[in-house]
Short mmCIF file of C-alpha atoms and ligand atoms in Angstrom, two decimals:
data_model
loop_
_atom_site.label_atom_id
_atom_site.label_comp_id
_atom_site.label_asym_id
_atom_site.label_seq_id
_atom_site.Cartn_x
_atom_site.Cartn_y
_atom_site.Cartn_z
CA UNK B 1463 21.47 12.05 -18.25
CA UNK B 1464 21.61 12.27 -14.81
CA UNK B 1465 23.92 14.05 -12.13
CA UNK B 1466 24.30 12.10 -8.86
CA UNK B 1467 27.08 14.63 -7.79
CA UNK B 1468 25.67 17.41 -7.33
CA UNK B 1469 22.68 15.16 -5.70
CA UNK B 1470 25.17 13.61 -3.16
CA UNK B 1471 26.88 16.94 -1.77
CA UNK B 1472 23.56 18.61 -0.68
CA UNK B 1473 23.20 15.67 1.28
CA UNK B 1474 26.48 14.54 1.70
CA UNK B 1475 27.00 14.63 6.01
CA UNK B 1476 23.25 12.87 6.49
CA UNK B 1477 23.88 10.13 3.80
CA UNK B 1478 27.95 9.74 4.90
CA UNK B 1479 26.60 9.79 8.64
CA UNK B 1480 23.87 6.99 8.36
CA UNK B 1481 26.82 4.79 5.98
CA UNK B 1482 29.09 5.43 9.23
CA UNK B 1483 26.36 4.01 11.55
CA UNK B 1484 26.27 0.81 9.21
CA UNK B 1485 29.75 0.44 9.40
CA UNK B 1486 30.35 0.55 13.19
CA UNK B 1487 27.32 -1.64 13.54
CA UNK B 1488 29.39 -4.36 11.14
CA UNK B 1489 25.58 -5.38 10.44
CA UNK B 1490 26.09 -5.67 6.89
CA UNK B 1491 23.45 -8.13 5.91
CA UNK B 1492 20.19 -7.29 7.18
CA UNK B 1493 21.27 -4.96 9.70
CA UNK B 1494 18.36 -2.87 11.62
CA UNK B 1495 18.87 -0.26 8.70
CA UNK B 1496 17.39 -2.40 6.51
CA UNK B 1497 14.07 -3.02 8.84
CA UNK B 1498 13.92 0.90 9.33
CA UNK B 1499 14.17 1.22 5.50
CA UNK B 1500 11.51 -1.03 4.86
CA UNK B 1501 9.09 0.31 7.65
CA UNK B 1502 9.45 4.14 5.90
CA UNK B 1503 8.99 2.78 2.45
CA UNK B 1504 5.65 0.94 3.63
CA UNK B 1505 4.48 4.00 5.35
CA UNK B 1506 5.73 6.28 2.41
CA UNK B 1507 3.61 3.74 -0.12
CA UNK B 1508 0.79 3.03 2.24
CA UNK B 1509 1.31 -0.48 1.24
CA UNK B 1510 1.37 -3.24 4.24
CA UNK B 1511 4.45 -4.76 3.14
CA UNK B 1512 7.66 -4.09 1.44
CA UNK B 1513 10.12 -6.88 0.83
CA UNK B 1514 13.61 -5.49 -0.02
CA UNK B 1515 16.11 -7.66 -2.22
CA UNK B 1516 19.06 -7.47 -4.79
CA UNK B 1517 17.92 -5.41 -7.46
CA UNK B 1518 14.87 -4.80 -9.54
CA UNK B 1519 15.42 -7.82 -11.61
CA UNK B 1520 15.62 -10.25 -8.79
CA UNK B 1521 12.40 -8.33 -7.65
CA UNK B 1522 10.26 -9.46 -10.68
CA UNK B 1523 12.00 -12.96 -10.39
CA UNK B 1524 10.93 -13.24 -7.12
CA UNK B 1525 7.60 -12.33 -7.55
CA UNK B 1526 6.97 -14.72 -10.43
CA UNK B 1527 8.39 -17.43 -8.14
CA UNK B 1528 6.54 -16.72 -5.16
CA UNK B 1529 2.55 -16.59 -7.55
CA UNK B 1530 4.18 -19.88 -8.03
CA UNK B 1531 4.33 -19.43 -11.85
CA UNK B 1532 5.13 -22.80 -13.79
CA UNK B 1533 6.75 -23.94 -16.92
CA UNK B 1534 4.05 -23.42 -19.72
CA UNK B 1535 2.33 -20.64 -17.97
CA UNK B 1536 2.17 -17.60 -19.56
CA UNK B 1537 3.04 -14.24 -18.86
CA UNK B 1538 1.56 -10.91 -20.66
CA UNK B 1539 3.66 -7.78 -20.50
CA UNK B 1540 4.69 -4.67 -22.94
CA UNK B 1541 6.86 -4.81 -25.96
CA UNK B 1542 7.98 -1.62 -25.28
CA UNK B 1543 10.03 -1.53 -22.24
CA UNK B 1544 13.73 -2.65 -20.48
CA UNK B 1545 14.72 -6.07 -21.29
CA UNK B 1546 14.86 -6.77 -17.10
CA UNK B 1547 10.54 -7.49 -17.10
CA UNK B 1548 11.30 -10.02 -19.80
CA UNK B 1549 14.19 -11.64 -19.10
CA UNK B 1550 13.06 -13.37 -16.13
CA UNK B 1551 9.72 -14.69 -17.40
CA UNK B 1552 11.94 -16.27 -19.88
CA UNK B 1553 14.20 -17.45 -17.59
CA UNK B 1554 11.97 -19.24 -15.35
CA UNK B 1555 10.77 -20.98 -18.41
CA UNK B 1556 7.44 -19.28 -18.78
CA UNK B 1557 5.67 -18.41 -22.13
CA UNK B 1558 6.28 -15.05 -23.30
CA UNK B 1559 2.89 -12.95 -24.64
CA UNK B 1560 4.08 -9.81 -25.75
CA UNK B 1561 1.35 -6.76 -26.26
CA UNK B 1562 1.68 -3.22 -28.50
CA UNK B 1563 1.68 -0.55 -26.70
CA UNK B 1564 -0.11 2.57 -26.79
CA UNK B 1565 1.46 5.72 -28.86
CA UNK B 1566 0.63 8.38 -26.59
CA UNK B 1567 1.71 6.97 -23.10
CA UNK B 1568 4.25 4.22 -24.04
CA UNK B 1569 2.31 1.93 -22.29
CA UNK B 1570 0.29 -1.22 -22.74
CA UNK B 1571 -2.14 -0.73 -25.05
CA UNK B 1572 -4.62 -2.23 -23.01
CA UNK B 1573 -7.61 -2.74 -25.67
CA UNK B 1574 -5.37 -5.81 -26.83
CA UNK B 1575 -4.87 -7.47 -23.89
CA UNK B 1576 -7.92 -9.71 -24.28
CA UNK B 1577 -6.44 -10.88 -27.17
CA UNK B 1578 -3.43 -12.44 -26.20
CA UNK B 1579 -4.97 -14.28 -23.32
CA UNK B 1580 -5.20 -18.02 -23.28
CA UNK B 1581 -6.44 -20.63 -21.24
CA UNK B 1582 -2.60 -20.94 -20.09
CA UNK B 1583 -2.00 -16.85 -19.16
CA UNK B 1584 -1.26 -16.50 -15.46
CA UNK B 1585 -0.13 -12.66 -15.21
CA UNK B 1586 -0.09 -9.41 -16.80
CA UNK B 1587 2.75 -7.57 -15.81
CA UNK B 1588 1.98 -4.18 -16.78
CA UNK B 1589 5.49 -1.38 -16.63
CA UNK B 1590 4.83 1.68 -15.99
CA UNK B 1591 7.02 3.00 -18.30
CA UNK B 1592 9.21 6.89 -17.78
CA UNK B 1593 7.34 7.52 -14.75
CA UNK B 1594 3.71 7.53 -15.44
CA UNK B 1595 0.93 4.83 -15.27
CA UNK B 1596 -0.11 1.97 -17.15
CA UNK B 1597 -3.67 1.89 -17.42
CA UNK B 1598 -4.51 -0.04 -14.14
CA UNK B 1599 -8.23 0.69 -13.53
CA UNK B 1600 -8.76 -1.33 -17.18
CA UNK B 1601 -5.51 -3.92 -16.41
CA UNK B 1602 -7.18 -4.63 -13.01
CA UNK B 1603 -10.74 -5.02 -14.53
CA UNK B 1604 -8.87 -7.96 -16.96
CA UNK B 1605 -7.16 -9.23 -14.25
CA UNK B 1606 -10.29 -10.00 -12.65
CA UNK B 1607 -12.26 -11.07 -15.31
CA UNK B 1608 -10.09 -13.72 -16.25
CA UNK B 1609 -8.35 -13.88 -12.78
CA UNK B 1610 -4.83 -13.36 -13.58
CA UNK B 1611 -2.32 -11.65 -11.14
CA UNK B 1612 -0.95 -8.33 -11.98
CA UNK B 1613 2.69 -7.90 -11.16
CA UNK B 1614 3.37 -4.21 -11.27
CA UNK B 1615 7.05 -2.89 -13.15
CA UNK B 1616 7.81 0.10 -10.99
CA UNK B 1617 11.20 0.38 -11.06
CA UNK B 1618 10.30 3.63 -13.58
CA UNK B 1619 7.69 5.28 -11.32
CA UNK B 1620 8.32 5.07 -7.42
CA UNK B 1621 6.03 7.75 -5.79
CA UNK B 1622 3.69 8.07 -8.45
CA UNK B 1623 0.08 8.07 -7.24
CA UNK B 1624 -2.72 6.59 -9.44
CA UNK B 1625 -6.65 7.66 -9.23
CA UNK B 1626 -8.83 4.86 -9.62
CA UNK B 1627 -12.13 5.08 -10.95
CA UNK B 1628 -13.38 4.95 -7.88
CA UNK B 1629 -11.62 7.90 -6.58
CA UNK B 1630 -9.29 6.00 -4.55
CA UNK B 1631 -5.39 7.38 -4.80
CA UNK B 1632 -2.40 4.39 -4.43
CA UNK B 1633 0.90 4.25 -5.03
CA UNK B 1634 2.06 2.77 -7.94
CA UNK B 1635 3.18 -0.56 -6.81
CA UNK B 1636 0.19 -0.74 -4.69
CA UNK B 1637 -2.75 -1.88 -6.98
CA UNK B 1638 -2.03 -4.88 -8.64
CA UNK B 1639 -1.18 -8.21 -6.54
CA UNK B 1640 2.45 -7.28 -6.44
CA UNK B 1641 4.69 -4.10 -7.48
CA UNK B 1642 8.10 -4.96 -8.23
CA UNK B 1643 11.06 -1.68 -8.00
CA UNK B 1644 14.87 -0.96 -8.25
CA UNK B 1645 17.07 1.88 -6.60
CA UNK B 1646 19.78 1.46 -9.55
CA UNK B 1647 21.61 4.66 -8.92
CA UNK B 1648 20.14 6.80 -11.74
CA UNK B 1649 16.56 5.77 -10.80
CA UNK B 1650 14.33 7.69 -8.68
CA UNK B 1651 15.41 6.64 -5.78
CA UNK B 1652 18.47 5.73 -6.06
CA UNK B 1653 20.95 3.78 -3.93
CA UNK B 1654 24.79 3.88 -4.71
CA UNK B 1655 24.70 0.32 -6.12
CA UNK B 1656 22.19 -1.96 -7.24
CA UNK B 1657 19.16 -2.51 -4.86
CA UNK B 1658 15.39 -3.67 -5.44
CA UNK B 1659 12.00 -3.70 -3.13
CA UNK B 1660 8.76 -5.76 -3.58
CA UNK B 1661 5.49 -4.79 -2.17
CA UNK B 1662 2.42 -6.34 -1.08
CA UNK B 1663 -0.78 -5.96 0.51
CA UNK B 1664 -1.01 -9.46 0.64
CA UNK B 1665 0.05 -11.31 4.05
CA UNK B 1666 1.03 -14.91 2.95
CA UNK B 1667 2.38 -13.84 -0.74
CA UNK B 1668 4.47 -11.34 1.02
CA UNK B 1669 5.96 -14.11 3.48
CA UNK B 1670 6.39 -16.69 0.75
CA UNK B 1671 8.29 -13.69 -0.91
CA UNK B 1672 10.51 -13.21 2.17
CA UNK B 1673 10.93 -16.66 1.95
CA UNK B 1674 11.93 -16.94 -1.54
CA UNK B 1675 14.40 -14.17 -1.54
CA UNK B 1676 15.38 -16.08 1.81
CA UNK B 1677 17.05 -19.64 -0.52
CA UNK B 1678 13.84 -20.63 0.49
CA UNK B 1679 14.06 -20.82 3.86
CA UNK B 1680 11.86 -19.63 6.84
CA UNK B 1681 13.62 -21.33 9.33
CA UNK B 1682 17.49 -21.53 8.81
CA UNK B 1683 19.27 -24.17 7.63
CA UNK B 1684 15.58 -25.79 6.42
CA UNK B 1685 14.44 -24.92 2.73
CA UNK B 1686 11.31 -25.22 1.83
CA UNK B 1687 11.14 -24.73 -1.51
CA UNK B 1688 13.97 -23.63 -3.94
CA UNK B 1689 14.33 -19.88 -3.25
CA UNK B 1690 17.42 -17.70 -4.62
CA UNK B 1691 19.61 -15.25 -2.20
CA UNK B 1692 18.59 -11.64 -2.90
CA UNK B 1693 19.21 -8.95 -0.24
CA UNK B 1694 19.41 -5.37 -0.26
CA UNK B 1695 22.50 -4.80 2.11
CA UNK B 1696 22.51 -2.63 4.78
CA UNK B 1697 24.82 -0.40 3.73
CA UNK B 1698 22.51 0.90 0.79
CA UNK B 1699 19.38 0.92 2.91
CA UNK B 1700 21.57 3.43 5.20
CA UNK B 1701 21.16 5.59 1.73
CA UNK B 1702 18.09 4.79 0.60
CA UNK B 1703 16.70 5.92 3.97
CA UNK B 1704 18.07 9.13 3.89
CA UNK B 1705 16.93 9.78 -0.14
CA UNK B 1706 13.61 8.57 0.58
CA UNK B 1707 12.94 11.69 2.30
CA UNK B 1708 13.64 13.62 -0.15
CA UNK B 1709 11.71 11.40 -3.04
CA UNK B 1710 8.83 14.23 -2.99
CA UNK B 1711 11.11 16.59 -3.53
CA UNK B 1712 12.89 14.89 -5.75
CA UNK B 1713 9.66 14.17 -8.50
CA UNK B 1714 9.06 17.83 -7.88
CA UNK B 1715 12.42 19.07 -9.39
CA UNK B 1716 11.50 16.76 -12.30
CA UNK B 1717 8.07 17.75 -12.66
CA UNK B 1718 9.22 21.32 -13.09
CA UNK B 1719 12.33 20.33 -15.60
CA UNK B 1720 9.47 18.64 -17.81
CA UNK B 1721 7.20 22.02 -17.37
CA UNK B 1722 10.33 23.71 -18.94
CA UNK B 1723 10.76 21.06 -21.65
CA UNK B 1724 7.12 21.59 -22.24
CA UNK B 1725 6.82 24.81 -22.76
CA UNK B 1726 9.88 25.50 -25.20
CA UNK B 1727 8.53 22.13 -27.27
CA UNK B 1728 4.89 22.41 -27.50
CA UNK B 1729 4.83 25.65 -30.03
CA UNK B 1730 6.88 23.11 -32.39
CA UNK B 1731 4.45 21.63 -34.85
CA UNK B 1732 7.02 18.43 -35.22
CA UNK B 1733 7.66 17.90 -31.83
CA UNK B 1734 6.09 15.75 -29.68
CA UNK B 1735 6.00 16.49 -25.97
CA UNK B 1736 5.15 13.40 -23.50
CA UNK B 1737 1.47 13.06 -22.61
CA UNK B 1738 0.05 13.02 -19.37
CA UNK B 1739 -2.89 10.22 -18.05
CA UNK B 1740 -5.02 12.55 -16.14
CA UNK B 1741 -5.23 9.55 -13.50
CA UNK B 1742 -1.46 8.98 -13.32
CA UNK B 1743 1.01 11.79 -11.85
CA UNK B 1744 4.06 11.64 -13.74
CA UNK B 1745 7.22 11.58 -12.20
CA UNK B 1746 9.49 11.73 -15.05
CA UNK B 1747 12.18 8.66 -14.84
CA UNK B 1748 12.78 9.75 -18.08
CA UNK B 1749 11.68 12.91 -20.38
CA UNK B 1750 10.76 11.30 -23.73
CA UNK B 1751 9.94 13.43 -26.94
CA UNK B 1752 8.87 11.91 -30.32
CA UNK B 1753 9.64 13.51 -33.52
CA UNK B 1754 8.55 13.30 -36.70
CA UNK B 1755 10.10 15.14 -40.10
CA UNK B 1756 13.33 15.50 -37.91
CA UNK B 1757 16.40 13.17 -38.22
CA UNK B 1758 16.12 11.61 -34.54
CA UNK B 1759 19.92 10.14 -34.49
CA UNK B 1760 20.65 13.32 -36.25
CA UNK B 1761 19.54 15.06 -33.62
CA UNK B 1762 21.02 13.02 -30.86
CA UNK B 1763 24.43 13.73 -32.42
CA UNK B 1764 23.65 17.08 -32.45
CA UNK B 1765 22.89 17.22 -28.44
CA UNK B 1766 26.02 14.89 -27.71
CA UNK B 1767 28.29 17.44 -29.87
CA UNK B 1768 27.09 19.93 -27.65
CA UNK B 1769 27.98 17.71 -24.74
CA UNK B 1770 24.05 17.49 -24.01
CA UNK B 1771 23.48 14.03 -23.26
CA UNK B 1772 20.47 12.55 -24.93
CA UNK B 1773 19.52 8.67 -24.89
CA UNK B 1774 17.22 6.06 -27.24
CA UNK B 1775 14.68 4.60 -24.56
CA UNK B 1776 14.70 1.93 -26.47
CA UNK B 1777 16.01 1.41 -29.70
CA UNK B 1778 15.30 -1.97 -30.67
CA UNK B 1779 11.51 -3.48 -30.46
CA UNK B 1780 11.79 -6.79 -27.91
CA UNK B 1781 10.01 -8.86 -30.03
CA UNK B 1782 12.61 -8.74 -32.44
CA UNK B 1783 15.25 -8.89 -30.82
CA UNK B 1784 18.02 -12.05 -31.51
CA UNK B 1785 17.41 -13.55 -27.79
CA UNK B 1786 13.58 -13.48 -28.33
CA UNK B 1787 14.01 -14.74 -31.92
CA UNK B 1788 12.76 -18.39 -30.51
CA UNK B 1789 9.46 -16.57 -29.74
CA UNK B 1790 8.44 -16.35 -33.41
CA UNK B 1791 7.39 -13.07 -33.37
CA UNK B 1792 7.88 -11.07 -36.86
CA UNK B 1793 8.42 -7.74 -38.32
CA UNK B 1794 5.29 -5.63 -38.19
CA UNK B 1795 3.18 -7.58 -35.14
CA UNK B 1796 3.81 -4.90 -33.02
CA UNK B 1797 3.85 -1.96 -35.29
CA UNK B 1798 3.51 1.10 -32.12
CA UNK B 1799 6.66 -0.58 -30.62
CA UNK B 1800 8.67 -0.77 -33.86
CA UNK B 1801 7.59 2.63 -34.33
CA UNK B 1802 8.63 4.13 -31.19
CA UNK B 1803 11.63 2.56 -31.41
CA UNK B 1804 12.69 4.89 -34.50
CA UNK B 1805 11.43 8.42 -33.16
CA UNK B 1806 11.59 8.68 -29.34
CA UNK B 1807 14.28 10.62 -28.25
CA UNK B 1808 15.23 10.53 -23.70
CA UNK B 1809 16.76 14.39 -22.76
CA UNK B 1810 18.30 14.79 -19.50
CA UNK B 1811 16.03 14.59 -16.56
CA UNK B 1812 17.41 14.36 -13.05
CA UNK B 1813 16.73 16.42 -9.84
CA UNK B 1814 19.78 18.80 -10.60
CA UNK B 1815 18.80 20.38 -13.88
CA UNK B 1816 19.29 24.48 -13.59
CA UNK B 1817 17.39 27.13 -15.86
CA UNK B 1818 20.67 27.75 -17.47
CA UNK B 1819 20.83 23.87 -18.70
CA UNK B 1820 17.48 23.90 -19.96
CA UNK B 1821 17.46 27.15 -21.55
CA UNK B 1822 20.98 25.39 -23.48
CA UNK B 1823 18.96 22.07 -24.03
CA UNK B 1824 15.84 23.42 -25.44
CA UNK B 1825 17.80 26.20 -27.68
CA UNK B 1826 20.13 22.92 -28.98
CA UNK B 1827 17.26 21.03 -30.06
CA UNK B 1828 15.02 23.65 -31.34
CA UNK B 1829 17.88 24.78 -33.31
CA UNK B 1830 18.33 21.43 -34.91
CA UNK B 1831 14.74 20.76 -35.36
CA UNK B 1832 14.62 24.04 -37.47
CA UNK B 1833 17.63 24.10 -39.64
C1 LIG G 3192 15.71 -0.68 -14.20
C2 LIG G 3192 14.56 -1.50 -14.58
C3 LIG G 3192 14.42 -2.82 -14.13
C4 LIG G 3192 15.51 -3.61 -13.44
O1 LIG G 3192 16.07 -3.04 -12.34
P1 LIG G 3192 17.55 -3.48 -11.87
O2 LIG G 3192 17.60 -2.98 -10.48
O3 LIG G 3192 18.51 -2.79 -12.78
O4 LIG G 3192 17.64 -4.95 -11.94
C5 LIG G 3192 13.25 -3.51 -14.46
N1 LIG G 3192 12.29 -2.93 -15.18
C6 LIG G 3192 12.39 -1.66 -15.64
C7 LIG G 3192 11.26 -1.09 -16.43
C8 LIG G 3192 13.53 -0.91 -15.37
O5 LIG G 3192 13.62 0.33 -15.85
#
């Protein structure tokens, strides 16, 4: 799905160099490279603070922690999306609300929102799911309305920009009251392990935040509160820092893989080529196609056969699956989701792709979509 080879040796002396610089410095744990990270990413994002930590995971645990989030609160978010956004809201020991999602964009359906609010709803944490945006200028409106924070998934979509309604163009990440990413390897901007950023406009949240990821602890040895230890080490910001410069260039060489995809599937009548939100650019984490009157695990066996690799983003609904069971959701409450589920199919999509593998992917799939 994705090739971080060929990635690495186009870059290989400036990413090897800046590794080298961490390890003569021996600063391994928040060693100046980490700082210099986080000052480009804030300038890159236009956002006045970025928090690194652990992973993406530990990012939306951190962020639920630091609104303060309680047992018994609850916590809106997609049904339709990795099991990381969910996971920690139930770990915490918060209430679960899960919401269809929309058909077209994969992503919260946002006219039934409203519905699953409560008096006890604290957050909506909208994903923006294969790249492109949730609908935030709606999410936002909600938000305010019934003045819940918004905790943005953006572990898909770093560098995506959003036009508000008001003409306004953010970051992803940048809108809600908190944007939660990961540099897992094969996502956009990847680090060579795990590795995970919040950001904030906000000055105290983004403190309590440092805090929090801190073992809650401002001052050391004296703890605050009851924080957790999640740092992004310095040996991954060295590479983050150099692949950040590149992250434009990077969405670019997916943008025009998807172009490609789209124009050798959109003549096929059962085909179903991603759609774009005219306020969202979409920087393709992941190039999903639905079918319909086509086997889809037929065809993924197909692609595989032909050593094309070819993914199920996702292939089980959350709301039914056994860990969730406790929930009390049922078969049919989230019928998009369950849908999905059975007829999206992921095709490679990384920064690498040549004409020659696309002509071969598109050909393999448009054969078996014809036979
Ligand atoms: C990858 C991912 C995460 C978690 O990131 P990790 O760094 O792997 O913990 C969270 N949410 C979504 C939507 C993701 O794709």
């Amino acid at each position: 799905m994705v090739d971080l080879k060929s990635q690495y040796q186009k870059i290989k002396s400036e990413i090897n160099n800046s590794i080298s610089e961490v390890i003569e410095s021996a600063a391994f744990i928040n060693g100046s490279k980490v700082k210099e990270f986080q000052r480009n990413l804030e300038s890159y994002l236009k956002v006045k603070h970025v928090i690194p930590c652990g992973n993406g995971t530990d990012a939306l645990q951190a962020a639920l922690m630091a609104l303060n989030l309680k047992s018994g609160d609850e916590v809106i978010t997609a049904d339709f999306t990795f099991i990381a956004t969910v996971e920690v809201v139930a770990l915490l020991g918060l209430k679960l609300k899960f919401v269809d999602v929309n058909p077209e964009t994969f992503n919260l359906d946002v006219s039934q929102i409203e519905k699953a609010i409560t008096p006890d709803t604290k957050a909506i944490v909208p994903v923006h799911l294969f790249g492109q945006a949730a609908d935030m200028d709606v999410i936002m409106k909600i938000a305010e309305k019934y003045n819940l924070y918004v905790i943005e998934d953006t572990a898909q979509a770093i560098g995506a920009d959003y036009t508000l309604n008001n003409r306004e163009t953010k970051k992803l990440g940048t809108i809600g009251t908190v944007g939660c990413t990961s540099f897992f390897p094969s996502k956009n901007l990847g680090a060579f392990g795990d590795g995970g950023a919040l950001y904030t406009n906000d000055d105290k949240l983004a403190e309590k935040i440092r805090q929090i990821t801190n073992h809650g602890s401002k001052v050391k040895y004296f703890h605050d509160e009851v924080g957790v230890n999640s740092r992004l080490d310095s040996i991954q910001a060295a590479i983050l820092n150099v692949k950040l410069k590149y992250l434009d260039n990077y969405i670019s060489a997916r943008q025009k893989a998807a172009e490609y995809y789209d124009k050798a599937f959109k003549p096929h009548p059962n085909i179903i080529i991603p759609v774009r939100d005219e306020k969202s650019t979409h920087v393709f984490h992941q190039y999903t196609i639905k079918v319909q009157e086509i086997d889809r695990d037929g065809l993924k066996e197909f692609l595989n056969k032909n050593k094309i690799p070819a993914m199920i983003y996702y292939p089980y609904p959350l709301h039914l699956q056994k860990a969730y069971k406790y929930l009390g959701y049922k078969e049919n409450d989230f019928p998009v989701s369950e849908e999905l589920s059975k007829v999206v199919l992921s095709l490679p999509m990384h920064t690498e792709l040549t004409e020659e593998q696309l002509q071969f992917i598109t050909e393999k799939v448009l054969e078996y979509a014809d036979r």
